[in-house]
Tab-separated table of C-alpha atoms in Angstrom:
chain	number	residue	atom	x	y	z
A	12	MET	CA	-20.923	5.685	-23.957
A	13	PRO	CA	-17.614	3.757	-25.041
A	14	TYR	CA	-15.395	2.129	-22.031
A	15	PRO	CA	-13.461	4.406	-20.475
A	16	SER	CA	-9.420	4.497	-20.993
A	17	SER	CA	-8.356	6.776	-18.745
A	18	PRO	CA	-10.339	7.128	-14.517
A	19	PHE	CA	-8.257	9.905	-14.521
A	20	ALA	CA	-8.477	13.996	-15.422
A	21	GLU	CA	-5.604	14.110	-18.153
A	22	ASN	CA	-4.071	16.629	-15.993
A	23	ILE	CA	-3.896	13.606	-13.547
A	24	ASN	CA	-2.669	11.138	-15.910
A	25	GLY	CA	0.297	13.569	-16.382
A	26	LEU	CA	1.255	13.702	-12.811
A	27	ILE	CA	2.157	9.939	-12.787
A	28	LEU	CA	5.041	10.315	-13.632
A	29	GLU	CA	6.096	13.221	-11.740
A	30	ASN	CA	9.050	12.581	-9.765
A	31	GLN	CA	8.291	15.301	-7.362
A	32	SER	CA	11.958	15.553	-5.946
A	33	LYS	CA	15.074	17.324	-7.633
A	34	HIS	CA	16.942	13.771	-7.993
A	35	LYS	CA	15.508	12.560	-10.991
A	36	THR	CA	16.744	11.301	-14.778
A	37	ASN	CA	16.255	13.458	-17.845
A	38	ASN	CA	16.430	10.743	-20.329
A	39	GLU	CA	14.016	10.847	-23.345
A	40	ASN	CA	14.380	7.281	-24.314
A	41	GLU	CA	13.395	6.459	-20.927
A	42	LYS	CA	10.706	9.463	-20.784
A	43	ILE	CA	8.953	7.644	-23.784
A	44	GLN	CA	9.018	3.550	-22.561
A	45	ASN	CA	7.389	5.420	-18.944
A	46	GLU	CA	5.115	6.898	-21.068
A	47	LEU	CA	4.287	3.796	-23.348
A	48	TYR	CA	3.311	1.917	-20.107
A	49	LEU	CA	1.059	4.979	-18.443
A	50	LYS	CA	-0.637	4.024	-21.392
A	51	GLU	CA	-1.473	1.018	-20.716
A	52	LEU	CA	-1.763	1.272	-16.953
A	53	LEU	CA	-4.921	3.629	-17.400
A	54	GLY	CA	-6.531	1.784	-19.805
A	55	TRP	CA	-6.044	-1.110	-17.462
A	56	LEU	CA	-6.404	0.086	-14.631
A	57	CYS	CA	-10.691	0.732	-15.877
A	58	THR	CA	-10.781	-3.186	-17.074
A	59	SER	CA	-12.222	-5.533	-14.199
A	60	PRO	CA	-9.727	-8.233	-13.077
A	61	GLN	CA	-10.654	-11.270	-14.019
A	62	LEU	CA	-10.093	-13.699	-10.783
A	63	THR	CA	-10.388	-13.674	-7.214
A	64	SER	CA	-8.525	-14.156	-4.570
A	65	ILE	CA	-9.155	-15.780	-1.768
A	66	ARG	CA	-6.591	-16.132	1.755
A	67	VAL	CA	-7.556	-18.895	3.921
A	68	ASN	CA	-6.159	-19.085	7.590
A	69	LYS	CA	-4.708	-21.555	7.470
A	70	SER	CA	-4.338	-21.561	10.845
A	71	ALA	CA	-7.303	-22.484	11.931
A	72	PHE	CA	-9.315	-23.697	8.487
A	73	LYS	CA	-7.606	-26.707	5.557
A	74	LEU	CA	-7.383	-24.833	2.493
A	75	GLU	CA	-9.202	-28.199	0.549
A	76	ASP	CA	-11.509	-27.069	2.755
A	77	ILE	CA	-12.444	-23.872	2.145
A	78	ARG	CA	-11.307	-24.796	-1.524
A	79	LYS	CA	-14.184	-27.001	-1.898
A	80	LEU	CA	-16.612	-24.711	-0.421
A	81	VAL	CA	-16.238	-22.709	-2.988
A	82	GLU	CA	-16.375	-24.929	-5.602
A	83	LYS	CA	-19.780	-25.321	-4.496
A	84	ILE	CA	-20.635	-21.624	-3.832
A	85	VAL	CA	-19.549	-20.821	-7.504
A	86	ASP	CA	-20.722	-22.086	-10.027
A	87	LYS	CA	-18.374	-21.808	-13.563
A	88	GLY	CA	-14.461	-20.865	-12.801
A	89	LYS	CA	-11.367	-22.735	-11.634
A	90	VAL	CA	-10.290	-22.898	-8.355
A	91	GLU	CA	-6.783	-23.398	-7.518
A	92	VAL	CA	-3.918	-23.209	-5.577
A	93	HIS	CA	-1.272	-20.111	-6.361
A	94	PRO	CA	1.243	-22.238	-7.272
A	95	ASN	CA	4.210	-20.228	-4.884
A	96	PHE	CA	1.613	-19.365	-1.816
A	97	PRO	CA	-0.324	-22.046	-0.258
A	98	ASP	CA	-1.797	-20.112	1.546
A	99	LEU	CA	-3.543	-18.607	-1.419
A	100	LEU	CA	-6.720	-19.231	-3.331
A	101	LEU	CA	-7.570	-17.953	-7.397
A	102	LEU	CA	-10.726	-17.861	-9.013
A	103	HIS	CA	-10.739	-17.852	-11.992
A	104	HIS	CA	-14.183	-15.816	-13.989
A	105	PRO	CA	-15.652	-17.199	-16.824
A	106	ASP	CA	-13.922	-16.670	-20.359
A	107	LYS	CA	-16.071	-14.166	-21.578
A	108	ALA	CA	-16.444	-16.934	-25.093
A	109	SER	CA	-18.688	-19.573	-22.616
A	110	CYS	CA	-21.229	-16.678	-21.174
A	111	PRO	CA	-23.700	-15.641	-22.915
A	112	HIS	CA	-24.171	-12.074	-24.531
A	113	LEU	CA	-26.087	-9.736	-22.152
A	114	VAL	CA	-29.009	-8.423	-23.361
A	115	LYS	CA	-30.243	-4.663	-21.532
A	116	GLU	CA	-33.464	-4.867	-19.523
A	117	SER	CA	-36.411	-2.532	-20.476
A	118	ASN	CA	-36.102	-1.308	-17.490
A	119	GLU	CA	-33.138	0.441	-15.803
A	120	VAL	CA	-31.350	1.941	-12.252
A	121	VAL	CA	-29.018	4.091	-12.152
A	122	VAL	CA	-26.177	3.828	-9.976
A	123	ASP	CA	-22.954	5.475	-8.581
A	124	VAL	CA	-19.347	4.937	-9.989
A	125	ASN	CA	-18.263	3.738	-6.032
A	126	GLY	CA	-21.218	1.446	-6.655
A	127	ALA	CA	-20.802	0.278	-9.450
A	128	THR	CA	-17.448	-0.384	-9.099
A	129	ALA	CA	-18.300	-2.466	-6.468
A	130	ILE	CA	-20.961	-4.333	-9.059
A	131	LEU	CA	-18.340	-5.543	-11.023
A	132	ARG	CA	-15.729	-6.889	-8.328
A	133	GLY	CA	-19.012	-8.980	-7.415
A	134	ALA	CA	-20.924	-7.061	-5.354
A	135	HIS	CA	-25.259	-6.663	-4.961
A	136	VAL	CA	-26.557	-3.043	-5.581
A	137	PHE	CA	-26.759	-1.093	-1.599
A	138	ALA	CA	-29.541	0.976	-1.426
A	139	PRO	CA	-27.707	4.167	-0.503
A	140	GLY	CA	-25.803	3.942	-3.809
A	141	VAL	CA	-28.700	3.566	-6.120
A	142	ILE	CA	-29.422	6.871	-7.486
A	143	GLY	CA	-32.013	6.553	-10.049
A	144	MET	CA	-35.210	4.253	-10.656
A	145	LEU	CA	-37.853	4.083	-13.832
A	146	GLN	CA	-40.887	5.578	-12.155
A	147	GLY	CA	-43.603	2.744	-12.030
A	148	ALA	CA	-40.167	-0.271	-10.882
A	149	LYS	CA	-42.165	-2.556	-8.585
A	150	VAL	CA	-40.245	-4.482	-6.623
A	151	ASN	CA	-38.815	-8.852	-8.987
A	152	ASP	CA	-38.771	-6.205	-11.961
A	153	ARG	CA	-35.906	-7.782	-14.073
A	154	VAL	CA	-33.161	-4.027	-14.933
A	155	SER	CA	-30.515	-2.496	-16.520
A	156	ILE	CA	-28.057	-1.273	-14.990
A	157	PHE	CA	-25.988	1.829	-16.004
A	158	ALA	CA	-22.921	3.471	-13.688
A	159	ASP	CA	-22.918	7.792	-13.814
A	160	ILE	CA	-19.131	8.254	-14.235
A	161	GLU	CA	-19.302	12.110	-14.906
A	162	GLY	CA	-21.621	11.763	-11.644
A	163	LYS	CA	-24.306	14.488	-12.715
A	164	CYS	CA	-27.298	12.453	-12.124
A	165	LYS	CA	-29.868	13.893	-9.539
A	166	LYS	CA	-30.747	11.710	-6.645
A	167	GLY	CA	-34.073	10.464	-7.121
A	168	PHE	CA	-33.773	10.736	-11.033
A	169	ALA	CA	-37.800	8.768	-12.571
A	170	THR	CA	-37.375	8.690	-16.372
A	171	VAL	CA	-34.896	7.362	-19.086
A	172	TYR	CA	-31.254	8.891	-17.672
A	173	GLN	CA	-29.790	10.547	-21.276
A	174	SER	CA	-26.429	10.382	-20.712
A	175	PRO	CA	-22.981	9.977	-22.641
A	176	GLY	CA	-21.664	9.317	-19.143
A	177	LYS	CA	-24.270	6.695	-19.249
A	178	LEU	CA	-22.057	3.192	-18.979
A	179	PHE	CA	-23.881	-0.384	-19.387
A	180	ILE	CA	-22.022	-3.066	-16.448
A	181	ALA	CA	-25.229	-5.325	-15.179
A	182	ASN	CA	-28.666	-6.470	-15.294
A	183	GLY	CA	-29.954	-7.950	-11.866
A	184	THR	CA	-33.245	-8.161	-9.583
A	185	ILE	CA	-35.334	-5.079	-8.367
A	186	LYS	CA	-35.342	-5.726	-3.930
A	187	MET	CA	-36.341	-2.045	-3.294
A	188	ASN	CA	-38.657	0.410	-5.308
A	189	ARG	CA	-39.005	4.492	-5.550
A	190	GLU	CA	-40.302	4.706	-1.927
A	191	GLN	CA	-37.945	2.295	-0.106
A	192	LEU	CA	-34.297	4.395	-1.658
A	193	PHE	CA	-35.810	7.629	-2.237
A	194	GLY	CA	-38.541	8.621	0.357
A	195	LEU	CA	-38.466	11.689	2.602
A	196	ASN	CA	-36.238	11.684	5.262
A	197	LEU	CA	-35.133	7.957	4.658
A	198	VAL	CA	-31.610	7.128	5.122
A	199	PRO	CA	-32.244	3.379	3.562
A	200	SER	CA	-30.017	0.221	3.431
A	201	GLY	CA	-29.491	-3.906	2.113
A	202	ILE	CA	-29.646	-4.627	-1.604
A	203	ALA	CA	-31.735	-2.103	-3.372
A	204	ILE	CA	-30.152	-4.913	-7.202
A	205	GLU	CA	-29.869	-8.822	-6.290
A	206	VAL	CA	-27.455	-8.585	-9.764
A	207	THR	CA	-27.224	-11.299	-12.310
A	208	GLU	CA	-24.604	-10.435	-14.413
A	209	ARG	CA	-21.791	-8.138	-15.426
A	210	ILE	CA	-19.809	-7.629	-18.322
A	211	SER	CA	-17.593	-8.440	-15.924
A	212	HIS	CA	-18.814	-11.748	-15.198
A	213	CYS	CA	-17.159	-11.955	-11.883
A	214	PRO	CA	-19.250	-13.542	-9.382
A	215	SER	CA	-20.721	-13.083	-6.642
A	216	ILE	CA	-19.641	-14.174	-3.629
A	217	ASN	CA	-17.897	-12.380	0.054
A	218	GLU	CA	-15.865	-13.470	2.632
A	219	SER	CA	-20.221	-13.869	5.081
A	220	LEU	CA	-20.582	-17.169	2.913
A	221	PHE	CA	-17.751	-18.185	4.605
A	222	PRO	CA	-16.339	-19.624	8.947
A	223	VAL	CA	-16.110	-16.785	9.829
A	224	GLY	CA	-12.545	-15.790	10.576
A	225	SER	CA	-11.519	-18.825	7.322
A	226	THR	CA	-11.098	-16.085	4.533
A	227	LEU	CA	-10.283	-12.833	3.134
A	228	LEU	CA	-10.948	-11.220	-0.454
A	229	GLN	CA	-8.178	-10.261	-0.227
A	230	ASN	CA	-5.481	-8.596	-3.717
A	231	ILE	CA	-2.858	-10.648	-4.592
A	232	PRO	CA	-0.137	-7.967	-4.190
A	233	SER	CA	-1.225	-7.000	-1.021
A	234	VAL	CA	-0.030	-11.584	0.243
A	235	ILE	CA	2.613	-11.326	-2.375
A	236	CYS	CA	4.127	-8.316	0.083
A	237	VAL	CA	3.303	-9.327	3.814
A	238	HIS	CA	4.939	-13.197	2.060
A	239	ALA	CA	8.299	-11.000	0.997
A	240	LEU	CA	8.986	-10.122	5.261
A	241	LYS	CA	10.467	-12.792	5.962
A	242	VAL	CA	8.339	-14.122	9.108
A	243	ARG	CA	8.616	-16.165	11.525
A	244	PRO	CA	7.763	-17.212	14.598
A	245	GLU	CA	9.992	-16.184	17.610
A	246	LEU	CA	10.378	-12.603	15.565
A	247	THR	CA	9.515	-9.171	16.753
A	248	ILE	CA	7.618	-7.597	14.193
A	249	LEU	CA	6.026	-3.820	13.781
A	250	ASP	CA	2.948	-3.243	11.784
A	251	MET	CA	2.841	0.108	11.571
A	252	CYS	CA	0.049	1.214	9.648
A	253	ALA	CA	-2.019	-2.031	10.108
A	254	ALA	CA	-5.692	-0.756	9.577
A	255	PRO	CA	-8.066	-2.405	8.765
A	256	GLY	CA	-6.473	-5.473	9.506
A	257	ASN	CA	-5.591	-8.121	6.846
A	258	LYS	CA	-1.314	-8.292	6.126
A	259	THR	CA	-1.475	-7.658	10.157
A	260	THR	CA	-3.525	-10.634	11.094
A	261	HIS	CA	-1.613	-12.544	7.371
A	262	ILE	CA	1.239	-11.673	9.360
A	263	SER	CA	0.535	-13.136	12.347
A	264	THR	CA	-0.184	-16.466	11.199
A	265	LEU	CA	3.050	-16.632	9.647
A	266	MET	CA	4.204	-16.663	12.778
A	267	GLN	CA	2.158	-19.288	13.886
A	268	HIS	CA	0.472	-16.579	16.734
A	269	LYS	CA	3.445	-16.397	18.336
A	270	GLY	CA	6.650	-14.208	18.683
A	271	ILE	CA	5.076	-10.605	18.950
A	272	LEU	CA	3.414	-9.137	16.914
A	273	VAL	CA	2.609	-4.384	17.095
A	274	ALA	CA	0.265	-3.436	14.625
A	275	VAL	CA	0.177	0.175	15.031
A	276	ASP	CA	-2.730	2.452	13.435
A	277	LYS	CA	-3.208	6.711	13.907
A	278	THR	CA	-7.501	7.037	13.710
A	279	PRO	CA	-9.628	5.464	16.631
A	280	SER	CA	-12.463	4.288	14.350
A	281	LYS	CA	-9.477	2.228	12.265
A	282	VAL	CA	-8.139	0.896	15.920
A	283	LYS	CA	-11.651	-0.591	16.087
A	284	ARG	CA	-11.848	-1.818	12.863
A	285	LEU	CA	-7.989	-3.721	13.321
A	286	GLU	CA	-8.945	-5.115	16.476
A	287	GLU	CA	-12.162	-6.331	15.264
A	288	THR	CA	-10.333	-8.115	12.254
A	289	CYS	CA	-7.730	-9.645	14.769
A	290	ARG	CA	-10.244	-10.692	16.905
A	291	ARG	CA	-11.927	-11.903	13.717
A	292	TYR	CA	-9.611	-14.113	12.189
A	293	GLY	CA	-7.692	-14.637	15.824
A	294	ALA	CA	-4.662	-13.057	15.071
A	295	ASN	CA	-2.129	-12.039	18.365
A	296	ALA	CA	-1.473	-8.990	18.233
A	297	LEU	CA	-0.867	-5.393	20.766
A	298	VAL	CA	-3.277	-3.200	18.944
A	299	PHE	CA	-1.939	0.512	19.931
A	300	GLN	CA	-3.867	4.199	18.962
A	301	ALA	CA	-1.560	6.252	17.762
A	302	ASP	CA	0.589	8.198	15.390
A	303	ALA	CA	3.619	6.340	13.714
A	304	THR	CA	5.179	9.352	12.763
A	305	LYS	CA	5.691	9.453	17.136
A	306	ILE	CA	6.865	6.270	17.967
A	307	LEU	CA	9.960	6.690	17.356
A	308	VAL	CA	11.765	7.592	21.228
A	309	THR	CA	15.625	8.007	22.043
A	310	ASP	CA	15.817	8.235	25.706
A	311	GLY	CA	16.029	5.365	28.253
A	312	HIS	CA	12.065	4.953	28.277
A	313	ASP	CA	10.978	1.213	28.901
A	314	ALA	CA	12.018	-1.591	26.513
A	315	ASP	CA	8.653	-3.270	27.298
A	316	VAL	CA	7.045	-3.131	24.088
A	317	SER	CA	4.144	-5.194	25.086
A	318	ARG	CA	3.697	-1.456	26.941
A	319	GLY	CA	3.085	0.333	23.486
A	320	PRO	CA	4.652	3.821	21.888
A	321	PRO	CA	7.175	5.203	22.010
A	322	PHE	CA	9.666	2.422	20.986
A	323	GLN	CA	13.668	1.985	21.043
A	324	THR	CA	15.943	2.553	18.743
A	325	GLU	CA	16.579	-1.560	17.072
A	326	THR	CA	13.001	-2.586	18.896
A	327	PHE	CA	11.845	-5.218	15.346
A	328	ASP	CA	13.506	-8.049	13.489
A	329	ARG	CA	11.111	-6.223	10.957
A	330	ILE	CA	8.357	-3.955	10.020
A	331	LEU	CA	5.791	-3.625	7.697
A	332	LEU	CA	5.228	0.292	6.392
A	333	ASP	CA	2.643	-0.483	5.032
A	334	VAL	CA	1.541	3.716	4.258
A	335	PRO	CA	-1.189	5.842	3.886
A	336	CYS	CA	-1.295	6.697	-0.366
A	337	SER	CA	-3.058	7.901	-2.963
A	338	ALA	CA	-4.460	5.425	-4.101
A	339	LEU	CA	-4.306	5.155	-6.659
A	340	GLY	CA	-4.537	1.879	-7.851
A	341	LYS	CA	-8.114	0.261	-7.373
A	342	ARG	CA	-9.314	-2.068	-9.894
A	343	PRO	CA	-11.709	-1.145	-11.694
A	344	GLN	CA	-11.639	2.560	-12.217
A	345	LEU	CA	-14.468	4.563	-14.194
A	346	SER	CA	-13.945	7.357	-12.728
A	347	SER	CA	-11.939	9.396	-9.809
A	348	ARG	CA	-11.215	13.162	-8.761
A	349	VAL	CA	-8.464	12.439	-6.928
A	350	THR	CA	-7.400	16.477	-6.952
A	351	GLU	CA	-3.667	18.346	-7.595
A	352	ALA	CA	-3.016	18.325	-4.350
A	353	VAL	CA	-4.561	15.206	-3.056
A	354	LEU	CA	-2.275	14.206	-4.795
A	355	LYS	CA	1.179	15.802	-3.964
A	356	SER	CA	0.063	15.193	0.022
A	357	TYR	CA	1.053	11.876	0.300
A	358	VAL	CA	5.186	11.981	0.454
A	359	PRO	CA	5.960	14.268	3.315
A	360	LEU	CA	3.759	12.068	5.505
A	361	GLN	CA	5.402	8.476	3.726
A	362	ARG	CA	9.246	9.915	4.441
A	363	LYS	CA	8.193	10.861	8.142
A	364	LEU	CA	7.284	7.403	8.326
A	365	PHE	CA	10.730	6.205	7.311
A	366	HIS	CA	12.292	8.543	9.292
A	367	THR	CA	10.417	6.280	12.084
A	368	ALA	CA	10.747	2.829	10.992
A	369	VAL	CA	14.468	2.706	9.661
A	370	PRO	CA	15.412	3.399	13.402
A	371	LEU	CA	13.201	0.730	15.017
A	372	LEU	CA	14.634	-1.584	13.156
A	373	LYS	CA	17.198	-3.688	14.369
A	374	LYS	CA	20.424	-4.895	11.955
A	375	ASP	CA	20.489	-7.434	9.970
A	376	GLY	CA	16.649	-7.224	10.020
A	377	TYR	CA	14.164	-6.524	6.858
A	378	LEU	CA	10.888	-3.547	5.707
A	379	VAL	CA	8.840	-3.608	3.399
A	380	TYR	CA	7.454	-0.279	1.833
A	381	SER	CA	4.251	-1.310	0.069
A	382	THR	CA	1.639	0.963	-1.587
A	383	CYS	CA	-2.146	0.156	-3.670
A	384	THR	CA	-1.161	3.544	-6.039
A	385	ILE	CA	0.842	3.986	-9.080
A	386	THR	CA	2.997	7.330	-9.031
A	387	LEU	CA	5.686	6.928	-9.745
A	388	ALA	CA	6.206	9.824	-6.276
A	389	GLU	CA	5.576	7.357	-4.666
A	390	ASN	CA	6.733	4.741	-5.731
A	391	GLU	CA	10.196	4.551	-7.256
A	392	ALA	CA	10.922	7.611	-6.395
A	393	MET	CA	10.701	6.912	-2.889
A	394	VAL	CA	12.301	4.621	-2.749
A	395	ALA	CA	15.258	5.966	-4.069
A	396	TRP	CA	15.505	8.973	-1.657
A	397	ALA	CA	15.389	6.247	1.110
A	398	LEU	CA	17.992	4.721	0.194
A	399	ARG	CA	20.100	8.318	-0.868
A	400	THR	CA	19.070	9.227	2.778
A	401	PHE	CA	19.442	6.077	5.161
A	402	GLY	CA	23.335	4.752	4.170
A	403	ASP	CA	22.151	1.652	6.055
A	404	LEU	CA	19.507	0.794	4.259
A	405	ARG	CA	20.004	-1.455	0.478
A	406	LEU	CA	16.909	-3.307	-1.564
A	407	VAL	CA	16.931	-6.972	-1.532
A	408	LYS	CA	15.516	-9.011	-4.513
A	409	PRO	CA	12.110	-10.486	-3.468
A	410	ASP	CA	11.924	-13.980	-4.310
A	411	PRO	CA	9.690	-15.006	-6.150
A	412	THR	CA	9.577	-11.526	-8.024
A	413	LEU	CA	6.321	-11.603	-9.644
A	414	GLY	CA	6.146	-8.026	-10.276
A	415	GLY	CA	6.994	-5.959	-12.681
A	416	PRO	CA	10.543	-3.666	-12.897
A	417	GLY	CA	10.466	-0.114	-12.031
A	418	LEU	CA	9.825	3.196	-13.621
A	419	PHE	CA	12.211	4.733	-15.302
A	420	GLY	CA	12.738	9.327	-14.204
A	421	THR	CA	14.821	8.227	-10.315
A	422	THR	CA	18.261	7.992	-9.405
A	423	LEU	CA	17.766	3.612	-8.615
A	424	SER	CA	20.367	1.814	-10.884
A	425	GLU	CA	19.167	-0.448	-12.915
A	426	THR	CA	20.069	-3.153	-10.266
A	427	GLU	CA	17.725	-1.707	-7.795
A	428	ARG	CA	14.716	-0.497	-10.418
A	429	LEU	CA	14.739	-5.041	-11.270
A	430	TYR	CA	14.522	-5.541	-7.269
A	431	VAL	CA	11.527	-3.397	-6.282
A	432	GLN	CA	7.965	-4.623	-7.483
A	433	ARG	CA	5.258	-2.680	-9.359
A	434	PHE	CA	2.132	-4.780	-10.507
A	435	GLY	CA	0.485	-3.610	-12.972
A	436	PRO	CA	-0.588	-5.066	-17.123
A	437	ASN	CA	1.854	-7.177	-18.126
A	438	ASN	CA	2.762	-9.508	-14.757
A	439	VAL	CA	-0.427	-10.900	-11.832
A	440	ASP	CA	-3.914	-9.977	-12.857
A	441	SER	CA	-5.303	-7.912	-9.610
A	442	VAL	CA	-4.948	-4.647	-8.567
A	443	GLY	CA	-1.989	-1.364	-9.556
A	444	PHE	CA	0.185	-2.036	-6.549
A	445	PHE	CA	4.103	-1.470	-5.267
A	446	TYR	CA	6.537	-2.744	-3.050
A	447	ALA	CA	9.438	-3.064	-1.330
A	448	LEU	CA	12.246	-5.325	0.189
A	449	PHE	CA	15.016	-3.683	2.711
A	450	ILE	CA	17.256	-4.713	4.848
A	451	LYS	CA	19.500	-3.010	7.520
A	452	VAL	CA	22.982	-3.517	6.864
């Protein structure tokens, strides 16, 4: 099949630009500009980034040592330090013109969409993601890997899969045979196919190849939004929806593991992962299991932050509000089955979190609101709602401003639209992401 031009169903494409608010503008020219951007954005989401970003834990490791290690692990591709962020390494993937053309093998396996996107970002094929493998395929056989875009291939398929929704993505070597993958009552695990070449030309690299706690493969905008928070060692900072802890550990590093950093998440399993991440990267954080919409108290509750939530008003100098969202900014995406109901379920929760966050923030304190999604409702429209709802919030222009301007269609002024940071096809080669920096006056 041809490479997809959008990962979403047609009805979802239309909802991405929906405001979900009565406060909107109806300028026809602005609508056209949004629609042109959306078309470019959808195609971009289907493609793979041409670089891998690696955040280095500089509080415990030397950047230059990690840079040399990356060069040793990856035989092709340029490695450089990000010009604005000295804790971020950029591994540029080999130029397509310098890579040999991938030749399809006679043997094949079929993988699910989630496995396919992981492969395009540098992963090998893990056993649960294998849907079909030819009868008679043996360990160490060379094989071509196809993605089942439509999700119609049945588990254990044993012949050549004929489907218009079948997409060639990589070649590799079989490490587990059919009996190990599809046997009765089996729950297979481990690497089933070792990928040797990908159409994305992304190298195989992961955190296990580096010293424990030294590196974190993190998308560029996720690093940028933490730097935007204006972290200092002496501050009291809240990470409201903190799991899995990647941004929490970054904040702690920028604080030089001093001050007070509180990290909150609701789900026990996520809190456990958050704690594990903090331990691995040596983060100095107070981790609490709590519903972040219910951590504010306005009576005479104990003001000692170390005792955990609820917290009094104006407790924190900085707040990172990295909200649960529809997560439509993942890249690459080949096929998404997100529904309209799910897509519309996040705005009410995001507003509740704002109603908690703003009172918790001290005067002259900064708040970063961020999402890993692309919808107007969860991004620009949410910022516009927050400015209308909280009279003591103002948008601040981040430094540096590496994202693009926000979309049209909300009550944001032109200056405010330029202050919000939308990441997409025209700026940073990473994922779809959004953040806004507020100050409380």
